[in-house]
mmCIF file of C-alpha atoms in Angstrom:
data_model
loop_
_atom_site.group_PDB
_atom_site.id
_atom_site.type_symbol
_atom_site.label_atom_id
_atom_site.label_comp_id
_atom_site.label_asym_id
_atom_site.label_seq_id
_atom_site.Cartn_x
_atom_site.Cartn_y
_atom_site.Cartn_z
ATOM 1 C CA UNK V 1 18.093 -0.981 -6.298
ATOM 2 C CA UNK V 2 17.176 2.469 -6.598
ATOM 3 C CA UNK V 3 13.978 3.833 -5.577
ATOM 4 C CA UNK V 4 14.055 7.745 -6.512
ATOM 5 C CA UNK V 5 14.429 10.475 -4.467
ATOM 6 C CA UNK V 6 12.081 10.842 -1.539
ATOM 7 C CA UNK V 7 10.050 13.800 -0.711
ATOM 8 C CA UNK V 8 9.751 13.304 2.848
ATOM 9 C CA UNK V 9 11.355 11.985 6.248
ATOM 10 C CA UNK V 10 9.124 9.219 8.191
ATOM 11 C CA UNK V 11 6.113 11.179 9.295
ATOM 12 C CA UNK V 12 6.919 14.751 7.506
ATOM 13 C CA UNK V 13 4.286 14.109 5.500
ATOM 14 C CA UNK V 14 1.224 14.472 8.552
ATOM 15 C CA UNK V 15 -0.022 17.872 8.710
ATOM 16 C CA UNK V 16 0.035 18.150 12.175
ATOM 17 C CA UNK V 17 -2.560 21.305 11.579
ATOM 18 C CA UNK V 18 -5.039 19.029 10.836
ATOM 19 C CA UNK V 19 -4.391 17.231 13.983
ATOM 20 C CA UNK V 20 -5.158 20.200 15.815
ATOM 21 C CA UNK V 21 -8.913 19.818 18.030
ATOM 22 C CA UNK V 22 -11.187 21.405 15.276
ATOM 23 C CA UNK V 23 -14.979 22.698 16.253
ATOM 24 C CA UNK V 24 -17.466 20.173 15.428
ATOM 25 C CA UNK V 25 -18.640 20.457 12.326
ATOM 26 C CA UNK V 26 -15.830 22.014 11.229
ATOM 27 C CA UNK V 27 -13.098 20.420 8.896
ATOM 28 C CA UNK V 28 -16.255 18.386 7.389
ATOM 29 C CA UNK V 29 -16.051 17.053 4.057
ATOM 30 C CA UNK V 30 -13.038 16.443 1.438
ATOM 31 C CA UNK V 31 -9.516 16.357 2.885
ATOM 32 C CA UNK V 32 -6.899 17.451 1.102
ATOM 33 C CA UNK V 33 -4.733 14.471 -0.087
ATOM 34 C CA UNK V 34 -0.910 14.121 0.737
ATOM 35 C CA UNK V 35 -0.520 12.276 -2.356
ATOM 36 C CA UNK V 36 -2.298 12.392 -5.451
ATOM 37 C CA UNK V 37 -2.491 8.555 -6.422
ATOM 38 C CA UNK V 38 -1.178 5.450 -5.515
ATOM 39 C CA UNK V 39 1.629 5.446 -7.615
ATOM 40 C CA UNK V 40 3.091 8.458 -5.418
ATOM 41 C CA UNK V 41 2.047 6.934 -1.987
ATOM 42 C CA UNK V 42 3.849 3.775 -3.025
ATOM 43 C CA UNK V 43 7.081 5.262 -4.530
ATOM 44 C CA UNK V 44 7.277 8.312 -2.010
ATOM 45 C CA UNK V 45 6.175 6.525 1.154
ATOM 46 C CA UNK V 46 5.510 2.698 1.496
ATOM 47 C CA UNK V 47 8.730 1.974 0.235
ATOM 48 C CA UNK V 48 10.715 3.767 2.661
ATOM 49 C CA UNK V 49 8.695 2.725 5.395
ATOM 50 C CA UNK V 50 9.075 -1.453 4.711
ATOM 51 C CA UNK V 51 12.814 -2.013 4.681
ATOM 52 C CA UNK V 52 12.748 -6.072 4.328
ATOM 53 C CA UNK V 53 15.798 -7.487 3.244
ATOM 54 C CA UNK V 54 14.743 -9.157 -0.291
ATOM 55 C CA UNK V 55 16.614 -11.043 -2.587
ATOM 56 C CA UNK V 56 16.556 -9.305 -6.001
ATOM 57 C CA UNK V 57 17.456 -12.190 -7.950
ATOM 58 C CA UNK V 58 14.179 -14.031 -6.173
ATOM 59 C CA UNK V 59 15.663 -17.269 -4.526
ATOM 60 C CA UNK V 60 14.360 -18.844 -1.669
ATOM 61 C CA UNK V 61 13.145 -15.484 -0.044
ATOM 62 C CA UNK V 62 10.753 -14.761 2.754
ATOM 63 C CA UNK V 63 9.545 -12.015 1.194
ATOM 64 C CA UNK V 64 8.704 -11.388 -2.372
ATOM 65 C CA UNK V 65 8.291 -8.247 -4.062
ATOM 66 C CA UNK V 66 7.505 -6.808 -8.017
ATOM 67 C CA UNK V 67 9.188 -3.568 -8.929
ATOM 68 C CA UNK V 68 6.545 -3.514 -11.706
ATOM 69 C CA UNK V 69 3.357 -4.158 -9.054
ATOM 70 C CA UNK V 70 1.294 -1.617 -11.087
ATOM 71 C CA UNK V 71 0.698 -4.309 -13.273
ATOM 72 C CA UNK V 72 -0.717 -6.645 -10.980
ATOM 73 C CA UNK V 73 -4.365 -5.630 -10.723
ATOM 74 C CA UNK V 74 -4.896 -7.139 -7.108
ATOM 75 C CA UNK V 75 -1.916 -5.325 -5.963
ATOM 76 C CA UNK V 76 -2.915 -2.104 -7.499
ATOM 77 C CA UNK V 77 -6.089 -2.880 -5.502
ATOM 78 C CA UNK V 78 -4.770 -3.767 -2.367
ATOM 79 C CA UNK V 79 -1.949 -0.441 -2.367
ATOM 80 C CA UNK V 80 -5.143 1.469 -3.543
ATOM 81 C CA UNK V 81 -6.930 0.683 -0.452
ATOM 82 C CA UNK V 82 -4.330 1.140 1.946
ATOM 83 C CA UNK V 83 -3.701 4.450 0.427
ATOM 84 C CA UNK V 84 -6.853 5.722 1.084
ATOM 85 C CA UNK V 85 -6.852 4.397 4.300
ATOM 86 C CA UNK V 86 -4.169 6.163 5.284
ATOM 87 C CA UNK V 87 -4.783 9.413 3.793
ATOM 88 C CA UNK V 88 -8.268 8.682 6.013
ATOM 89 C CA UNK V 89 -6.489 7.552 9.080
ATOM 90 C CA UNK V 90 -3.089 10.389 9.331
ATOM 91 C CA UNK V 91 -5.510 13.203 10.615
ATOM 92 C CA UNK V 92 -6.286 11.129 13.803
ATOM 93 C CA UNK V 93 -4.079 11.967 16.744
ATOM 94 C CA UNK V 94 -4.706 9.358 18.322
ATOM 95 C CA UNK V 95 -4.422 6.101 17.716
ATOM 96 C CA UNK V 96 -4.923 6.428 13.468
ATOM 97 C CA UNK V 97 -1.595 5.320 12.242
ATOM 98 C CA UNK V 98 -1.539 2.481 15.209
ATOM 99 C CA UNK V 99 -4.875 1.384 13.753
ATOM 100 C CA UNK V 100 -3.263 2.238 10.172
ATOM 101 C CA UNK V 101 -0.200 -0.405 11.302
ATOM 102 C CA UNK V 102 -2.312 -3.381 12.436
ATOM 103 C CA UNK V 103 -5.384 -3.065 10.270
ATOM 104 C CA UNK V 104 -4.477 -2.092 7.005
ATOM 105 C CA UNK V 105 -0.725 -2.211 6.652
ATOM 106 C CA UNK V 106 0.271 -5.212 7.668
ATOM 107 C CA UNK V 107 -2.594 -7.422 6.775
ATOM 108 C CA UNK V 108 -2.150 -6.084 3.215
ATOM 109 C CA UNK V 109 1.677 -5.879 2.799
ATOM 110 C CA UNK V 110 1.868 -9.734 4.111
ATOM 111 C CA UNK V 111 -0.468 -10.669 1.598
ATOM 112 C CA UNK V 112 1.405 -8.940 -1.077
ATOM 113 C CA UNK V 113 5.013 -9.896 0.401
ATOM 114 C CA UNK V 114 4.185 -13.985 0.831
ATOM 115 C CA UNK V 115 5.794 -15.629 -1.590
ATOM 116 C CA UNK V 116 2.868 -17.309 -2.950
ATOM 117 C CA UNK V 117 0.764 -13.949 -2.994
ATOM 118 C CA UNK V 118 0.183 -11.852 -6.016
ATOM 119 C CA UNK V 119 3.850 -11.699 -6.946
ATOM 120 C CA UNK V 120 4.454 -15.263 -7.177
ATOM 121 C CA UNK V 121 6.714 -15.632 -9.876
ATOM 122 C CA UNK V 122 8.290 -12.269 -9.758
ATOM 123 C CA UNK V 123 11.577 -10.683 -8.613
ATOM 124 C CA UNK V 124 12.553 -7.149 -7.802
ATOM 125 C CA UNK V 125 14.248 -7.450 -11.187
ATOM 126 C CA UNK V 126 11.698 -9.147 -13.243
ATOM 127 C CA UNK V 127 7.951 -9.162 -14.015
ATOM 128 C CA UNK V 128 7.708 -12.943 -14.349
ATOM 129 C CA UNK V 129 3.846 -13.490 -12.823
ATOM 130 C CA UNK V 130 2.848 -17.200 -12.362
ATOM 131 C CA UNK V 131 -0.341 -16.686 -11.153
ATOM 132 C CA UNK V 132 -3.713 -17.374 -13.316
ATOM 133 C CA UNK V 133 -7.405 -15.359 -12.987
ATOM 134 C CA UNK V 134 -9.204 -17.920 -10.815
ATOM 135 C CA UNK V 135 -11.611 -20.010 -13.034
ATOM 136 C CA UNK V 136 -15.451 -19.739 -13.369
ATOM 137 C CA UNK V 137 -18.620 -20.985 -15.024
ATOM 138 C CA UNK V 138 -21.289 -18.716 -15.423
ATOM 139 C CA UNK V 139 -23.970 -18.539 -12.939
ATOM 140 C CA UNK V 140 -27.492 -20.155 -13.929
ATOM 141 C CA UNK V 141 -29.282 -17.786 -15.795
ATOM 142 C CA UNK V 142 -31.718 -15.638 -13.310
ATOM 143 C CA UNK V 143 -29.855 -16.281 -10.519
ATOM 144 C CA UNK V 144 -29.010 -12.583 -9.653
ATOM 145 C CA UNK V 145 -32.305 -11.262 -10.378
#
């Protein structure tokens, strides 16, 4: 399966300017994203960076995967947050992408990889979801007021 043409090697994509000691106060405020959505931290770095050895037809696997995940909304959620994260956690040169690794990273991509997670159902060749929205009743009225 091809993923597209990447725009980076492994850690090419850390400006190691920003990791430079900066005066405090200094460097305050918005950072300049490496990528501009999800979408592009997914295709352009994620990918490359989990090399699991997956079973595109979907049998018996340890680890299951959706080519089409941008239509899962919890895993457009999840990638979201670990996006951010890491745009949030590159700059440190210390231990950010450690913490990156074992806090955000592979919490999430377990969750998304187990085979009963949010691609259940799915292959790398199919969007087949078997998952349903959890089901609720409504709250007694007042109950949040």
């Amino acid at each position: 399966m091809d993923i597209g043409p990447r725009r980076t090697n492994s850690h090419d994509d850390i400006d190691d300017d920003l990791l430079e000691e900066a005066e405090p106060g200094e460097g305050e405020g918005e950072r300049e994203l490496v990528y501009a959505n999800v979408a592009e931290f997914v295709t352009e770095h994620l990918a490359y960076q989990y090399r699991r050895d997956i079973d595109l037809a979907g049998r018996a696997t340890t680890f299951t995967w959706c080519a089409q995940w941008w239509r899962h909304e919890e895993a457009v959620s999840r990638l979201t947050g670990l996006w951010r994260a890491w745009e949030n956690l590159r700059t440190d040169p210390t231990t950010g992408l450690a913490v990156w690794w074992r806090d955000y990273a592979d919490p999430t991509m377990r969750t998304l990889f187990d085979e009963k997670g949010p691609f259940h159902g799915c292959t790398p060749r199919a969007h087949a979801p078997k998952g349903i929205p959890l089901p609720l009743d409504p709250p007694p009225a007042g109950l949040f007021e």
